[in-house]
């Protein structure tokens, strides 16, 4: 608990409302992972690697013996690192080797012996009336037509803005953002029986503004989220609720077919910069160029190799997850949902992080292992598929774009009771490294290829998701404004059960999103309590057998759970 080093300042930088401005704190001098052991880059290659690492990890001093993951690296950042290495050094550095050679010293040695592989940029398309959709856009376009799914792919969020706001300048910044990104001026139409995207030179955009009290905000937020007509861009709406002259609520509602989680961060950051009067560099490509490149012959051979990986990983009989439920499963999958928030304390969070470091894995892999053990305890099954999202931005040209790039991976896990936890974690690590190395293969195409019985009451391939929010830099300033998240009520659930975990300084914020047609809140509370109990168990005994991990006592493992399943089904 004692810091490795201290930085002395004359005074701490503060935000306008008197809080410590953490982003304005200077980076520590010396090694970020241990002060006195700092060794500066010694060769041009090591210096270039340090520069690339800083682009990925942020403003931190990096020594050649510092570990990428100890500095805050994780799977998504590792994927970003690999793409930047390819562009800057013309080498196809395997993602697996980021774990094996996790220091600049060892990475430089490995790269020195690699053959050069020229980096090829995504080509620009000539201007046309219509452009093809990416694979994931096609899936979303079709799913949007399903009954009950009309609002399921709306991405909405709210932020509290504190400080004086120039509304006219703010709206001009939003219009500049729509001009900059073609995807925000894109509509979707059927052309000769095929869904296509059409880019408009101009769209009618109006900032929705009104004055209201804090008590009226939730009702206004509910009415703000509405069904989009996919043929009428922009598929983005922005609202502003004025509580007082220096307090506003900013509301976003954008359709998933034109955006994803990473895109939301880009949107907010660029809106900040445009509002501040900054000139943004032009974009080399637009989303339509990526969509066409994804479907091109140049990607065909690569996709065949990735397809073979996934078909092998999902071969044989795939059993649906049979969790005990409070209600009988409806004949058709619905989207009514609710959320249960819970917290993982700092002591537990740090214990899990130590396990990740000892195993040479990531905190994501440890958490996925814990979650699949929970599912095993409740279902009695030893072959469980869990979905997980990946950013899908494996080419550097995609990094600055707003658009729908995220892909879904179907991760097959085998949490057998006679396995030792550390051995099971090593399995998870190997599975995830293989999955990340083949993450570009579109999930929607995989569903068509895998032999699985279609069931309208279930999501194809899996019924549960695991999502981990990582410690990326969060925008907290709009010029003179401070920006804070504003929590809103959520009612849609795309899956039976989704576990989301976000790393914070105090530990981990976690939530279960669940379908209310299947589970009561009481059942989900048991899930949360038992997950915490499993986390505690593996911290105390990392070499414990999975069958010896106990639950909280509110619900019991083994035969009682199997009986519960038999009773429900």
C-alpha positions as a printed Julia matrix, in Angstrom:
569×3 Matrix{Float64}:
   0.0     0.0     0.0
   3.09    2.32    0.21
   3.61    4.25   -3.07
   6.78    3.43   -5.02
   7.65    7.13   -5.29
   6.29   10.6    -4.45
   6.0    13.8    -6.48
   6.22   17.1    -4.62
   4.16   20.03   -5.95
   3.83   23.62   -4.8
   0.05   23.28   -5.07
  -2.48   20.78   -6.41
  -4.32   21.71   -9.64
  -8.04   22.18   -9.03
 -11.17   22.09  -11.21
 -13.54   25.11  -11.23
 -15.68   23.46   -8.54
 -12.71   22.99   -6.2
 -11.94   19.29   -6.75
  -8.48   17.94   -7.56
  -7.96   17.98  -11.34
  -6.29   14.57  -11.7
  -5.76   14.94  -15.43
  -3.67   18.09  -14.83
  -1.27   16.3   -12.46
   2.24   15.9   -13.96
   3.48   12.46  -14.93
   5.97   11.08  -12.38
   9.64   11.22  -13.26
  11.29    7.82  -13.54
   9.83    4.38  -14.07
   6.08    4.07  -13.81
   6.46    0.63  -12.37
   9.13    1.21   -9.82
  11.15    4.41   -9.54
  14.82    3.47   -9.07
  14.8     0.58  -11.59
  14.11    2.9   -14.52
  16.26    2.21  -17.59
  15.81    4.56  -20.55
  15.61    3.28  -24.13
  19.11    2.49  -25.43
  18.53    1.9   -29.15
  16.46    3.63  -31.85
  14.07    0.64  -31.9
  13.54    0.77  -28.12
  12.96    4.54  -28.34
  10.38    4.04  -31.1
   8.65    1.32  -29.06
   8.51    3.63  -26.02
   6.88    6.28  -28.2
   4.28    3.79  -29.5
   3.59    2.51  -25.98
   2.91    6.07  -24.83
   0.4     6.54  -27.64
  -1.46    3.5   -26.3
  -0.96    3.87  -22.53
  -1.05    7.65  -22.17
   1.4    10.13  -20.6
   3.54    7.82  -18.47
   7.32    7.46  -18.33
   8.29    4.02  -19.64
  11.51    2.15  -18.99
  12.68   -0.73  -21.15
  12.07   -3.26  -18.35
   8.56   -2.03  -17.45
   5.73   -4.49  -18.05
   3.02   -3.39  -20.5
   0.21   -4.78  -18.35
   1.61   -3.39  -15.09
   1.49    0.05  -16.74
  -2.24   -0.26  -17.37
  -2.27   -2.38  -20.52
  -5.18   -4.73  -21.18
  -6.5    -6.78  -24.06
  -8.02   -3.86  -25.99
  -4.86   -1.78  -25.6
  -2.77   -4.79  -26.64
  -4.83   -5.05  -29.86
  -4.29   -1.33  -30.46
  -0.56   -1.76  -29.81
  -0.29   -4.54  -32.39
  -1.97   -2.41  -35.08
   0.3     0.57  -34.33
   3.4    -1.64  -34.44
   2.35   -2.88  -37.88
   1.92    0.63  -39.23
   5.03    2.16  -37.66
   7.5    -0.76  -38.02
   5.99   -2.89  -40.83
   5.89   -6.04  -38.7
   2.92   -8.27  -37.92
   3.57   -8.68  -34.22
   1.35  -11.47  -32.81
  -1.04  -10.46  -30.04
   0.06  -13.53  -28.08
   3.62  -12.16  -28.03
   2.48   -8.99  -26.26
   1.87  -11.29  -23.27
   5.04  -13.32  -23.83
   7.32  -10.31  -24.46
   5.64   -7.68  -22.31
   8.63   -5.31  -21.9
  10.17   -2.96  -24.44
  13.49   -4.78  -24.06
  12.06   -8.22  -24.93
   9.7    -6.82  -27.57
  12.55   -5.04  -29.35
  14.59   -8.25  -29.38
  11.67  -10.21  -30.88
  10.93   -7.55  -33.52
  14.59   -7.41  -34.57
  14.3   -11.02  -35.8
  10.97  -10.6   -37.61
  10.46  -10.26  -41.36
   9.04   -6.99  -42.66
   5.35   -7.02  -43.64
   4.3    -3.84  -45.43
   1.41   -1.99  -43.83
  -1.42   -1.44  -46.33
  -3.88    1.4   -45.79
  -7.61    1.0   -46.31
  -8.33    2.34  -49.84
 -10.7     5.21  -50.59
 -13.9     4.51  -52.53
 -15.01    6.58  -55.51
 -18.19    8.58  -54.97
 -21.41    6.6   -55.55
 -25.12    6.91  -54.86
 -25.12    3.92  -52.48
 -22.53    1.91  -50.58
 -22.56   -1.6   -49.07
 -23.18   -2.18  -45.37
 -20.61   -3.76  -43.11
 -21.47   -7.23  -41.78
 -22.59   -5.96  -38.4
 -24.68   -3.19  -39.97
 -26.56   -5.82  -42.0
 -27.35   -7.76  -38.82
 -28.55   -4.64  -37.0
 -30.65   -3.55  -39.98
 -32.45   -6.91  -40.0
 -32.82   -7.11  -36.22
 -34.25   -3.59  -36.1
 -37.25   -4.91  -38.05
 -38.09   -7.52  -35.38
 -41.13   -6.88  -33.22
 -40.16   -5.49  -29.83
 -36.63   -4.57  -30.93
 -37.41   -1.03  -32.08
 -35.58    0.68  -29.18
 -33.14   -2.12  -28.36
 -30.35   -0.63  -30.47
 -30.67    2.94  -29.28
 -27.49    4.0   -27.47
 -28.49    6.69  -25.02
 -26.59    8.52  -22.31
 -26.71   11.61  -20.14
 -24.1    13.97  -18.71
 -24.23   16.79  -16.17
 -22.54   19.98  -17.44
 -21.49   22.48  -14.77
 -20.42   25.98  -15.8
 -21.6    28.63  -18.21
 -22.63   27.18  -21.57
 -22.72   29.03  -24.9
 -25.66   27.17  -26.47
 -25.19   28.64  -29.97
 -21.5    27.67  -30.06
 -22.39   24.25  -28.68
 -24.89   23.62  -31.49
 -22.37   24.81  -34.09
 -19.86   22.27  -32.7
 -22.45   19.51  -33.09
 -23.1    20.52  -36.7
 -19.34   20.52  -37.33
 -19.16   16.98  -35.97
 -21.94   15.83  -38.33
 -20.15   17.46  -41.26
 -16.86   15.79  -40.3
 -18.19   12.21  -40.0
 -20.16   10.91  -43.02
 -21.69    8.13  -40.9
 -23.69   10.8   -39.02
 -25.2    11.82  -42.37
 -25.98    8.26  -43.48
 -29.38    6.65  -44.07
 -30.2     3.01  -44.82
 -32.44    1.84  -47.65
 -33.34   -1.33  -49.56
 -31.9    -1.22  -53.09
 -32.81   -4.13  -55.38
 -33.6    -6.26  -52.35
 -30.3    -5.49  -50.58
 -29.83   -3.05  -47.65
 -27.48   -0.23  -48.64
 -26.24    2.99  -47.07
 -26.69    6.39  -48.61
 -24.64    9.42  -47.57
 -26.32   12.82  -47.59
 -24.38   16.04  -48.14
 -26.63   17.83  -45.63
 -29.08   16.72  -42.95
 -31.64   18.53  -40.84
 -30.27   18.62  -37.29
 -31.74   20.57  -34.38
 -30.49   20.59  -30.8
 -33.51   19.76  -28.62
 -33.51   22.33  -25.82
 -35.79   23.11  -22.92
 -35.74   24.41  -19.36
 -36.9    22.06  -16.6
 -36.37   21.14  -12.97
 -34.28   18.21  -11.75
 -37.48   16.39  -10.77
 -38.78   16.53  -14.35
 -35.54   15.22  -15.89
 -36.21   11.46  -15.75
 -39.58   11.78  -17.47
 -38.06   14.04  -20.15
 -35.2    11.58  -20.66
 -37.65    8.72  -21.24
 -39.54   10.67  -23.9
 -36.26   11.78  -25.5
 -35.31    8.2   -26.49
 -37.46    7.4   -29.52
 -37.51    4.97  -32.44
 -35.28    5.99  -35.34
 -36.33    5.76  -38.98
 -33.16    4.23  -40.44
 -33.83    5.89  -43.78
 -33.85    9.4   -42.31
 -30.47   10.66  -41.05
 -29.05   11.84  -38.8
 -29.52    8.74  -36.65
 -28.4    10.93  -33.78
 -30.33   13.25  -31.54
 -28.92   15.52  -28.87
 -30.89   17.26  -26.15
 -30.07   19.9   -23.58
 -32.06   20.42  -20.37
 -31.29   23.66  -18.55
 -31.65   23.32  -14.76
 -30.06   26.7   -14.16
 -27.7    29.08  -15.93
 -24.65   27.0   -14.96
 -26.17   23.51  -14.75
 -27.36   21.56  -17.8
 -28.12   17.94  -18.63
 -26.73   16.8   -21.99
 -28.65   13.89  -23.55
 -27.44   11.67  -26.42
 -29.49    9.13  -28.36
 -27.78    7.44  -31.32
 -28.56    4.25  -33.21
 -26.06    1.41  -32.86
 -25.93    0.97  -36.65
 -23.83    4.16  -36.87
 -21.95    4.06  -33.57
 -20.45    1.94  -30.79
 -18.95    2.48  -27.34
 -15.55    3.67  -28.57
 -17.3     5.98  -31.05
 -19.21    7.63  -28.21
 -15.89    8.58  -26.6
 -14.63    9.97  -29.92
 -17.87   11.91  -30.37
 -17.64   13.55  -26.94
 -13.92   14.32  -27.25
 -14.24   15.89  -30.69
 -17.33   17.83  -29.61
 -15.22   19.26  -26.76
 -12.42   20.24  -29.12
 -14.76   21.84  -31.67
 -16.62   23.71  -28.92
 -13.25   25.03  -27.72
 -12.54   26.39  -31.21
  -9.93   23.79  -32.18
  -9.42   22.8   -35.82
  -9.46   19.02  -36.19
  -7.2    17.27  -38.73
  -9.08   15.86  -41.73
 -10.06   12.18  -41.71
  -8.23   10.1   -44.31
 -11.07    7.59  -44.73
 -14.74    7.36  -43.75
 -16.85    4.46  -42.49
 -18.07    3.52  -46.0
 -14.45    2.88  -47.01
 -13.99    0.51  -44.08
 -17.26   -1.34  -44.85
 -16.23   -1.94  -48.46
 -12.69   -2.96  -47.45
 -14.1    -5.46  -44.93
 -16.01   -7.2   -47.75
 -13.16   -7.02  -50.29
 -11.19   -9.91  -51.79
  -8.04   -8.68  -50.03
  -9.64   -9.63  -46.71
 -11.07  -12.92  -48.05
  -8.11  -15.21  -47.29
  -7.68  -13.75  -43.82
 -11.37  -14.26  -43.08
 -11.16  -17.9   -44.23
  -8.39  -18.57  -41.7
 -10.36  -16.9   -38.94
 -13.52  -18.77  -39.92
 -11.66  -22.07  -39.59
 -10.55  -21.1   -36.08
 -14.1   -20.34  -34.93
 -15.67  -23.41  -36.55
 -13.11  -25.56  -34.73
 -13.68  -23.76  -31.42
 -17.47  -24.26  -31.69
 -17.56  -27.73  -33.2
 -19.76  -30.48  -31.78
 -23.01  -30.13  -29.9
 -23.64  -26.69  -28.4
 -25.95  -26.79  -25.4
 -27.9   -23.68  -24.35
 -27.19  -22.32  -20.88
 -29.85  -23.57  -18.47
 -29.84  -21.22  -15.51
 -32.6   -21.52  -12.92
 -35.24  -18.86  -13.62
 -38.16  -17.47  -11.65
 -40.52  -17.59  -14.64
 -41.01  -19.96  -17.57
 -39.18  -18.87  -20.7
 -41.49  -17.07  -23.16
 -41.9   -18.56  -26.64
 -40.37  -15.43  -28.21
 -37.39  -13.53  -26.8
 -38.36  -10.19  -25.31
 -36.34   -7.12  -24.37
 -37.91   -6.02  -21.07
 -35.11   -5.62  -18.58
 -33.74   -4.09  -15.43
 -30.36   -3.49  -13.82
 -28.89   -4.44  -10.44
 -25.8    -2.44   -9.41
 -23.27   -3.77   -6.92
 -19.7    -2.99   -5.88
 -16.45   -4.93   -5.64
 -14.3    -3.38   -2.9
 -10.7    -2.28   -3.4
  -9.23   -5.16   -1.38
 -10.99   -7.73   -3.58
 -10.12   -5.82   -6.75
  -6.43   -5.71   -5.84
  -6.49   -9.41   -4.9
  -7.88  -10.3    -8.32
  -5.27   -8.09   -9.97
  -2.5    -9.94   -8.1
  -3.85  -13.23   -9.41
  -3.76  -11.83  -12.96
  -0.14  -10.72  -12.54
   0.92  -14.06  -11.02
  -0.73  -15.96  -13.89
   0.62  -13.68  -16.64
  -2.97  -12.9   -17.65
  -5.24   -9.85  -17.39
  -7.88   -8.8   -14.88
 -10.43   -9.38  -17.67
  -9.45  -13.05  -17.89
  -9.66  -13.5   -14.11
 -13.13  -11.93  -14.03
 -14.33  -14.06  -16.96
 -13.08  -17.15  -15.12
 -14.98  -16.13  -11.96
 -18.16  -15.42  -13.94
 -18.13  -18.74  -15.81
 -17.57  -20.55  -12.48
 -20.72  -18.81  -11.19
 -22.66  -19.95  -14.28
 -21.31  -23.49  -13.78
 -22.39  -23.51  -10.14
 -25.94  -22.43  -11.03
 -26.41  -24.56  -14.16
 -24.35  -27.64  -13.36
 -22.96  -27.41  -16.92
 -19.28  -27.79  -17.83
 -19.49  -26.47  -21.4
 -20.63  -22.83  -21.36
 -20.52  -20.15  -24.08
 -20.33  -16.51  -23.02
 -20.46  -13.59  -25.44
 -18.06  -10.69  -25.1
 -17.64   -7.54  -27.2
 -14.38   -6.4   -28.81
 -13.7    -2.98  -30.3
 -13.06   -4.42  -33.79
 -10.58   -1.61  -34.57
  -7.65   -3.82  -35.5
  -6.45   -1.54  -38.32
  -4.99    1.85  -37.39
  -7.09    3.6   -40.07
 -10.21    2.78  -38.03
  -9.02    4.46  -34.82
 -10.36    8.03  -35.36
 -13.68    7.06  -36.96
 -17.19    7.15  -35.55
 -19.08    4.05  -36.67
 -20.17    0.54  -35.77
 -16.99   -1.55  -35.55
 -17.62   -3.6   -32.42
 -17.74   -7.36  -32.92
 -19.01  -10.07  -30.59
 -16.93  -13.12  -29.69
 -18.54  -16.4   -28.6
 -16.13  -17.68  -25.94
 -16.48  -21.38  -25.14
 -15.45  -22.32  -21.6
 -15.1   -25.65  -19.8
 -15.42  -25.02  -16.02
 -15.28  -28.63  -14.81
 -15.42  -29.12  -11.06
 -12.21  -31.18  -10.84
 -10.06  -28.42  -12.38
  -7.81  -26.28  -10.21
  -8.59  -22.56  -10.51
  -5.12  -21.55  -11.69
  -5.23  -24.27  -14.37
  -8.68  -23.13  -15.44
  -7.45  -19.52  -15.62
  -4.62  -20.65  -17.88
  -7.24  -22.28  -20.15
  -9.2   -19.03  -20.23
  -6.02  -17.13  -21.13
  -5.23  -19.44  -24.06
  -8.85  -19.32  -25.27
  -8.96  -15.53  -25.12
  -5.61  -15.09  -26.89
  -6.87  -17.29  -29.73
 -10.18  -15.43  -29.83
  -8.53  -11.98  -29.87
  -6.17  -13.09  -32.65
  -9.24  -14.02  -34.74
 -11.57  -11.24  -33.6
 -12.31   -9.79  -37.05
 -14.5   -12.66  -38.21
 -18.07  -11.26  -38.14
 -20.29  -12.81  -35.48
 -23.32  -12.7   -37.76
 -21.52  -14.87  -40.34
 -20.43  -17.28  -37.62
 -24.05  -17.76  -36.57
 -24.9   -18.79  -40.13
 -22.0   -21.26  -40.28
 -22.31  -23.0   -36.9
 -24.75  -25.87  -36.66
 -27.08  -24.75  -33.89
 -30.82  -25.22  -33.47
 -32.59  -21.88  -33.89
 -34.83  -20.93  -30.96
 -36.89  -17.73  -31.09
 -36.82  -17.55  -27.3
 -33.01  -17.3   -27.18
 -30.14  -15.3   -28.62
 -28.14  -17.39  -31.12
 -25.1   -19.23  -29.65
 -25.25  -17.75  -26.14
 -27.67  -16.18  -23.65
 -25.23  -14.28  -21.45
 -22.61  -11.59  -22.0
 -19.57  -10.41  -20.07
 -18.46   -6.81  -20.6
 -15.54   -5.08  -18.94
 -15.17   -1.32  -19.07
 -11.48   -0.4   -18.99
  -9.67    2.59  -17.48
  -9.59    4.78  -20.58
  -9.24    8.52  -20.27
 -12.66   10.05  -19.72
 -13.43   13.52  -21.04
 -14.35   15.73  -18.06
 -14.07   19.21  -19.53
 -15.96   21.2   -22.18
 -13.84   24.35  -22.26
 -14.85   26.04  -19.0
 -17.43   23.33  -18.28
 -16.95   20.28  -16.1
 -18.58   17.05  -17.27
 -19.87   14.23  -15.04
 -21.87   11.11  -15.93
 -25.55   11.26  -15.04
 -27.05    7.87  -14.23
 -30.35    7.08  -15.94
 -32.84    4.25  -15.63
 -32.33    1.42  -18.12
 -35.14   -0.88  -19.19
 -33.96   -2.91  -22.21
 -32.07   -6.23  -21.98
 -30.71   -7.81  -25.18
 -29.64  -10.99  -23.37
 -30.96  -13.14  -20.54
 -28.11  -11.95  -18.33
 -25.22   -9.54  -18.83
 -22.43   -8.84  -16.35
 -20.68   -5.48  -16.74
 -17.68   -4.51  -14.63
 -15.85   -1.17  -14.67
 -12.5    -0.56  -12.98
 -12.47    2.5   -10.71
  -9.96    3.78   -8.17
 -12.07    2.55   -5.25
 -12.48   -0.98   -6.65
 -14.96   -2.09   -9.32
 -18.43   -0.89  -10.21
 -20.48   -3.87  -11.38
 -23.98   -4.51  -12.63
 -26.19   -7.31  -13.82
 -28.56   -6.44  -16.67
 -31.3    -9.05  -16.8
 -34.54   -9.96  -18.51
 -37.44   -9.37  -16.17
 -39.54  -11.98  -17.99
 -37.1   -14.6   -16.61
 -35.65  -13.33  -13.34
 -36.82  -11.48  -10.25
 -34.53   -8.93   -8.62
 -34.14  -11.31   -5.68
 -32.58  -13.99   -7.91
 -30.16  -11.48   -9.42
 -29.14  -10.35   -5.94
 -28.2   -13.98   -5.23
 -26.09  -14.01   -8.41
 -24.22  -10.9    -7.25
 -23.65  -12.24   -3.72
 -22.38  -15.55   -5.04
 -20.07  -13.92   -7.58
 -18.47  -11.92   -4.76
 -18.12  -15.12   -2.75
 -16.35  -16.85   -5.66
 -13.99  -13.88   -6.05
 -13.17  -14.06   -2.34
 -12.59  -17.82   -2.58
 -10.1   -17.68   -5.44
  -8.16  -14.85   -3.78
  -7.8   -16.9    -0.6
  -6.98  -20.15   -2.42
  -5.87  -19.67   -6.06
  -5.11  -23.39   -6.34
  -8.53  -24.53   -5.09
 -10.57  -27.03   -7.14
 -13.62  -25.41   -8.75
 -15.94  -27.9    -7.04
 -14.62  -26.75   -3.64
 -15.52  -23.1    -4.21
 -18.59  -22.41   -2.11
 -21.39  -19.95   -2.7
 -22.66  -17.36   -0.25
 -25.1   -19.68    1.51
 -28.18  -17.87    0.22
 -28.2   -20.33   -2.66
 -26.4   -23.66   -2.57
 -24.38  -25.38   -5.27
 -24.63  -28.91   -6.59
 -27.8   -30.95   -6.35
 -29.98  -28.15   -5.0
 -29.3   -26.03   -8.07
 -29.88  -28.89  -10.47
 -33.18  -29.61   -8.73
 -34.11  -25.94   -9.11
 -33.4   -26.13  -12.84
 -35.48  -29.29  -13.19
 -38.33  -27.61  -11.34
 -38.34  -24.54  -13.6
 -37.96  -26.39  -16.89
